[in-house]
PDB file of C-alpha atoms and ligand atoms in Angstrom:
ATOM      1  CA  MET A   1     166.188  47.733 142.386  1.00  0.00           C
ATOM      2  CA  ASN A   2     169.974  47.828 143.244  1.00  0.00           C
ATOM      3  CA  CYS A   3     170.751  48.698 146.780  1.00  0.00           C
ATOM      4  CA  PRO A   4     172.359  52.409 146.737  1.00  0.00           C
ATOM      5  CA  ASN A   5     174.736  52.099 149.276  1.00  0.00           C
ATOM      6  CA  CYS A   6     176.479  48.450 148.374  1.00  0.00           C
ATOM      7  CA  ARG A   7     175.634  48.636 144.792  1.00  0.00           C
ATOM      8  CA  LYS A   8     174.842  44.147 144.947  1.00  0.00           C
ATOM      9  CA  GLY A   9     172.823  43.543 146.885  1.00  0.00           C
ATOM     10  CA  VAL A  10     169.416  43.992 145.159  1.00  0.00           C
ATOM     11  CA  MET A  11     166.078  45.805 147.398  1.00  0.00           C
ATOM     12  CA  GLU A  12     163.318  43.893 148.572  1.00  0.00           C
ATOM     13  CA  GLN A  13     160.277  45.173 149.870  1.00  0.00           C
ATOM     14  CA  LYS A  14     158.631  44.420 152.644  1.00  0.00           C
ATOM     15  CA  ASP A  15     156.237  45.253 155.936  1.00  0.00           C
ATOM     16  CA  ASP A  16     157.618  46.210 158.609  1.00  0.00           C
ATOM     17  CA  MET A  17     155.725  48.167 162.670  1.00  0.00           C
ATOM     18  CA  ILE A  18     156.846  50.469 165.240  1.00  0.00           C
ATOM     19  CA  LYS A  19     154.616  48.116 167.541  1.00  0.00           C
ATOM     20  CA  GLN A  20     155.759  51.360 170.360  1.00  0.00           C
ATOM     21  CA  ASP A  21     152.552  53.070 168.059  1.00  0.00           C
ATOM     22  CA  GLY A  22     151.574  49.913 166.367  1.00  0.00           C
ATOM     23  CA  VAL A  23     151.570  51.649 163.029  1.00  0.00           C
ATOM     24  CA  SER A  24     152.891  49.169 159.982  1.00  0.00           C
ATOM     25  CA  PHE A  25     154.745  50.457 156.804  1.00  0.00           C
ATOM     26  CA  GLU A  26     156.747  49.263 153.516  1.00  0.00           C
ATOM     27  CA  ILE A  27     160.254  49.437 153.295  1.00  0.00           C
ATOM     28  CA  PHE A  28     163.132  48.514 150.872  1.00  0.00           C
ATOM     29  CA  HIS A  29     165.845  46.550 152.561  1.00  0.00           C
ATOM     30  CA  CYS A  30     169.231  44.952 151.283  1.00  0.00           C
ATOM     31  CA  LYS A  31     169.547  41.470 152.230  1.00  0.00           C
ATOM     32  CA  ALA A  32     173.489  42.466 151.039  1.00  0.00           C
ATOM     33  CA  CYS A  33     174.666  44.963 153.396  1.00  0.00           C
ATOM     34  CA  GLY A  34     170.879  45.996 155.236  1.00  0.00           C
ATOM     35  CA  GLU A  35     170.280  49.501 154.334  1.00  0.00           C
ATOM     36  CA  GLU A  36     167.006  50.127 154.408  1.00  0.00           C
ATOM     37  CA  ILE A  37     164.873  52.929 151.630  1.00  0.00           C
ATOM     38  CA  MET A  38     161.826  53.968 151.735  1.00  0.00           C
ATOM     39  CA  THR A  39     160.130  55.617 148.189  1.00  0.00           C
ATOM     40  CA  MET A  40     158.118  59.199 148.159  1.00  0.00           C
ATOM     41  CA  LYS A  41     155.308  56.667 147.758  1.00  0.00           C
ATOM     42  CA  GLN A  42     155.387  55.086 151.549  1.00  0.00           C
ATOM     43  CA  LEU A  43     157.007  57.482 152.866  1.00  0.00           C
ATOM     44  CA  LYS A  44     154.039  59.458 152.214  1.00  0.00           C
ATOM     45  CA  GLU A  45     151.766  56.350 153.188  1.00  0.00           C
ATOM     46  CA  LEU A  46     154.025  57.009 156.786  1.00  0.00           C
ATOM     47  CA  ALA A  47     152.787  60.266 157.244  1.00  0.00           C
ATOM     48  CA  THR A  48     149.740  60.123 156.536  1.00  0.00           C
ATOM     49  CA  LYS A  49     149.400  57.251 159.240  1.00  0.00           C
ATOM     50  CA  TYR A  50     150.962  59.649 161.605  1.00  0.00           C
ATOM     51  CA  ARG A  51     148.845  62.495 161.134  1.00  0.00           C
ATOM     52  CA  GLU A  52     145.560  59.696 162.250  1.00  0.00           C
ATOM     53  CA  LEU A  53     146.916  58.607 165.125  1.00  0.00           C
ATOM     54  CA  ARG A  54     147.099  62.456 165.645  1.00  0.00           C
ATOM     55  CA  LYS A  55     143.930  62.810 165.194  1.00  0.00           C
ATOM     56  CA  ALA A  56     142.955  59.346 167.385  1.00  0.00           C
ATOM     57  CA  LYS A  57     141.525  59.688 171.330  1.00  0.00           C
ATOM     58  CA  ASP A  58     142.604  57.604 174.043  1.00  0.00           C
ATOM     59  CA  VAL A  59     139.445  55.016 175.017  1.00  0.00           C
ATOM     60  CA  THR A  60     139.352  52.973 177.630  1.00  0.00           C
ATOM     61  CA  PHE A  61     138.656  48.516 177.742  1.00  0.00           C
ATOM     62  CA  ALA A  62     136.590  47.339 181.073  1.00  0.00           C
ATOM     63  CA  LYS A  63     135.551  43.926 182.038  1.00  0.00           C
ATOM     64  CA  TRP A  64     131.833  43.976 180.646  1.00  0.00           C
ATOM     65  CA  GLY A  65     130.356  39.638 181.632  1.00  0.00           C
ATOM     66  CA  ASN A  66     132.544  37.711 179.526  1.00  0.00           C
ATOM     67  CA  SER A  67     133.018  40.280 176.786  1.00  0.00           C
ATOM     68  CA  ILE A  68     135.130  43.581 177.239  1.00  0.00           C
ATOM     69  CA  ALA A  69     133.031  47.599 176.423  1.00  0.00           C
ATOM     70  CA  MET A  70     135.501  50.478 174.767  1.00  0.00           C
ATOM     71  CA  ARG A  71     134.058  53.794 176.495  1.00  0.00           C
ATOM     72  CA  ILE A  72     133.290  56.311 173.711  1.00  0.00           C
ATOM     73  CA  PRO A  73     134.224  59.554 174.326  1.00  0.00           C
ATOM     74  CA  SER A  74     131.311  61.849 175.059  1.00  0.00           C
ATOM     75  CA  ASP A  75     132.347  63.892 171.847  1.00  0.00           C
ATOM     76  CA  ILE A  76     132.294  61.022 169.532  1.00  0.00           C
ATOM     77  CA  ALA A  77     129.406  59.523 170.984  1.00  0.00           C
ATOM     78  CA  GLU A  78     128.409  62.759 170.187  1.00  0.00           C
ATOM     79  CA  GLU A  79     128.547  63.280 166.513  1.00  0.00           C
ATOM     80  CA  TYR A  80     128.813  60.118 165.720  1.00  0.00           C
ATOM     81  CA  ASP A  81     125.238  59.702 167.255  1.00  0.00           C
ATOM     82  CA  ILE A  82     125.898  56.634 169.496  1.00  0.00           C
ATOM     83  CA  ILE A  83     123.422  55.665 172.530  1.00  0.00           C
ATOM     84  CA  PRO A  84     122.892  53.032 174.429  1.00  0.00           C
ATOM     85  CA  GLY A  85     122.018  49.800 173.109  1.00  0.00           C
ATOM     86  CA  LYS A  86     122.541  51.361 169.967  1.00  0.00           C
ATOM     87  CA  HIS A  87     124.169  49.171 167.337  1.00  0.00           C
ATOM     88  CA  GLY A  88     127.054  48.235 164.949  1.00  0.00           C
ATOM     89  CA  THR A  89     129.287  46.451 163.073  1.00  0.00           C
ATOM     90  CA  LEU A  90     133.047  45.814 164.268  1.00  0.00           C
ATOM     91  CA  THR A  91     135.472  45.095 160.998  1.00  0.00           C
ATOM     92  CA  LYS A  92     138.880  43.393 162.027  1.00  0.00           C
ATOM     93  CA  GLY A  93     141.640  45.171 160.297  1.00  0.00           C
ATOM     94  CA  LYS A  94     145.328  44.881 159.510  1.00  0.00           C
ATOM     95  CA  GLU A  95     145.890  47.001 162.611  1.00  0.00           C
ATOM     96  CA  GLY A  96     143.120  46.646 164.833  1.00  0.00           C
ATOM     97  CA  PHE A  97     139.145  47.251 164.688  1.00  0.00           C
ATOM     98  CA  LYS A  98     136.826  49.499 163.414  1.00  0.00           C
ATOM     99  CA  VAL A  99     133.396  50.758 164.163  1.00  0.00           C
ATOM    100  CA  ILE A 100     130.872  51.599 162.078  1.00  0.00           C
ATOM    101  CA  PRO A 101     127.534  53.158 164.187  1.00  0.00           C
ATOM    102  CA  LEU A 102     124.552  51.447 162.769  1.00  0.00           C
ATOM    103  CA  SER A 103     121.617  54.508 161.818  1.00  0.00           C
TER     104      SER A 103
HETATM  105 ZN1   ZN B   1     173.311  46.912 149.922  1.00  0.00          ZN
END
């Protein structure tokens, strides 16, 4: 795809991040003039991430021995049947980590 702004550069896909929200996204960037364009697909993916972020809850981290503990809000603990002593799995991801409580 040629740049619709300068018509000289070629639009290249790059990864970028909105640091204050910790949200990563893809965008097309022109190295010649610096123009940045999002396709509808890229825009929809970014909108989906922000919709998920709006549903997100604040959590607090605390020191627990040499580890860090995460305080889970009580409504989330109830919804996912999380009780003290129960186990879960933690997986690392590009933007953070995910915890899946085991049943
Ligand atoms: Zn350009």
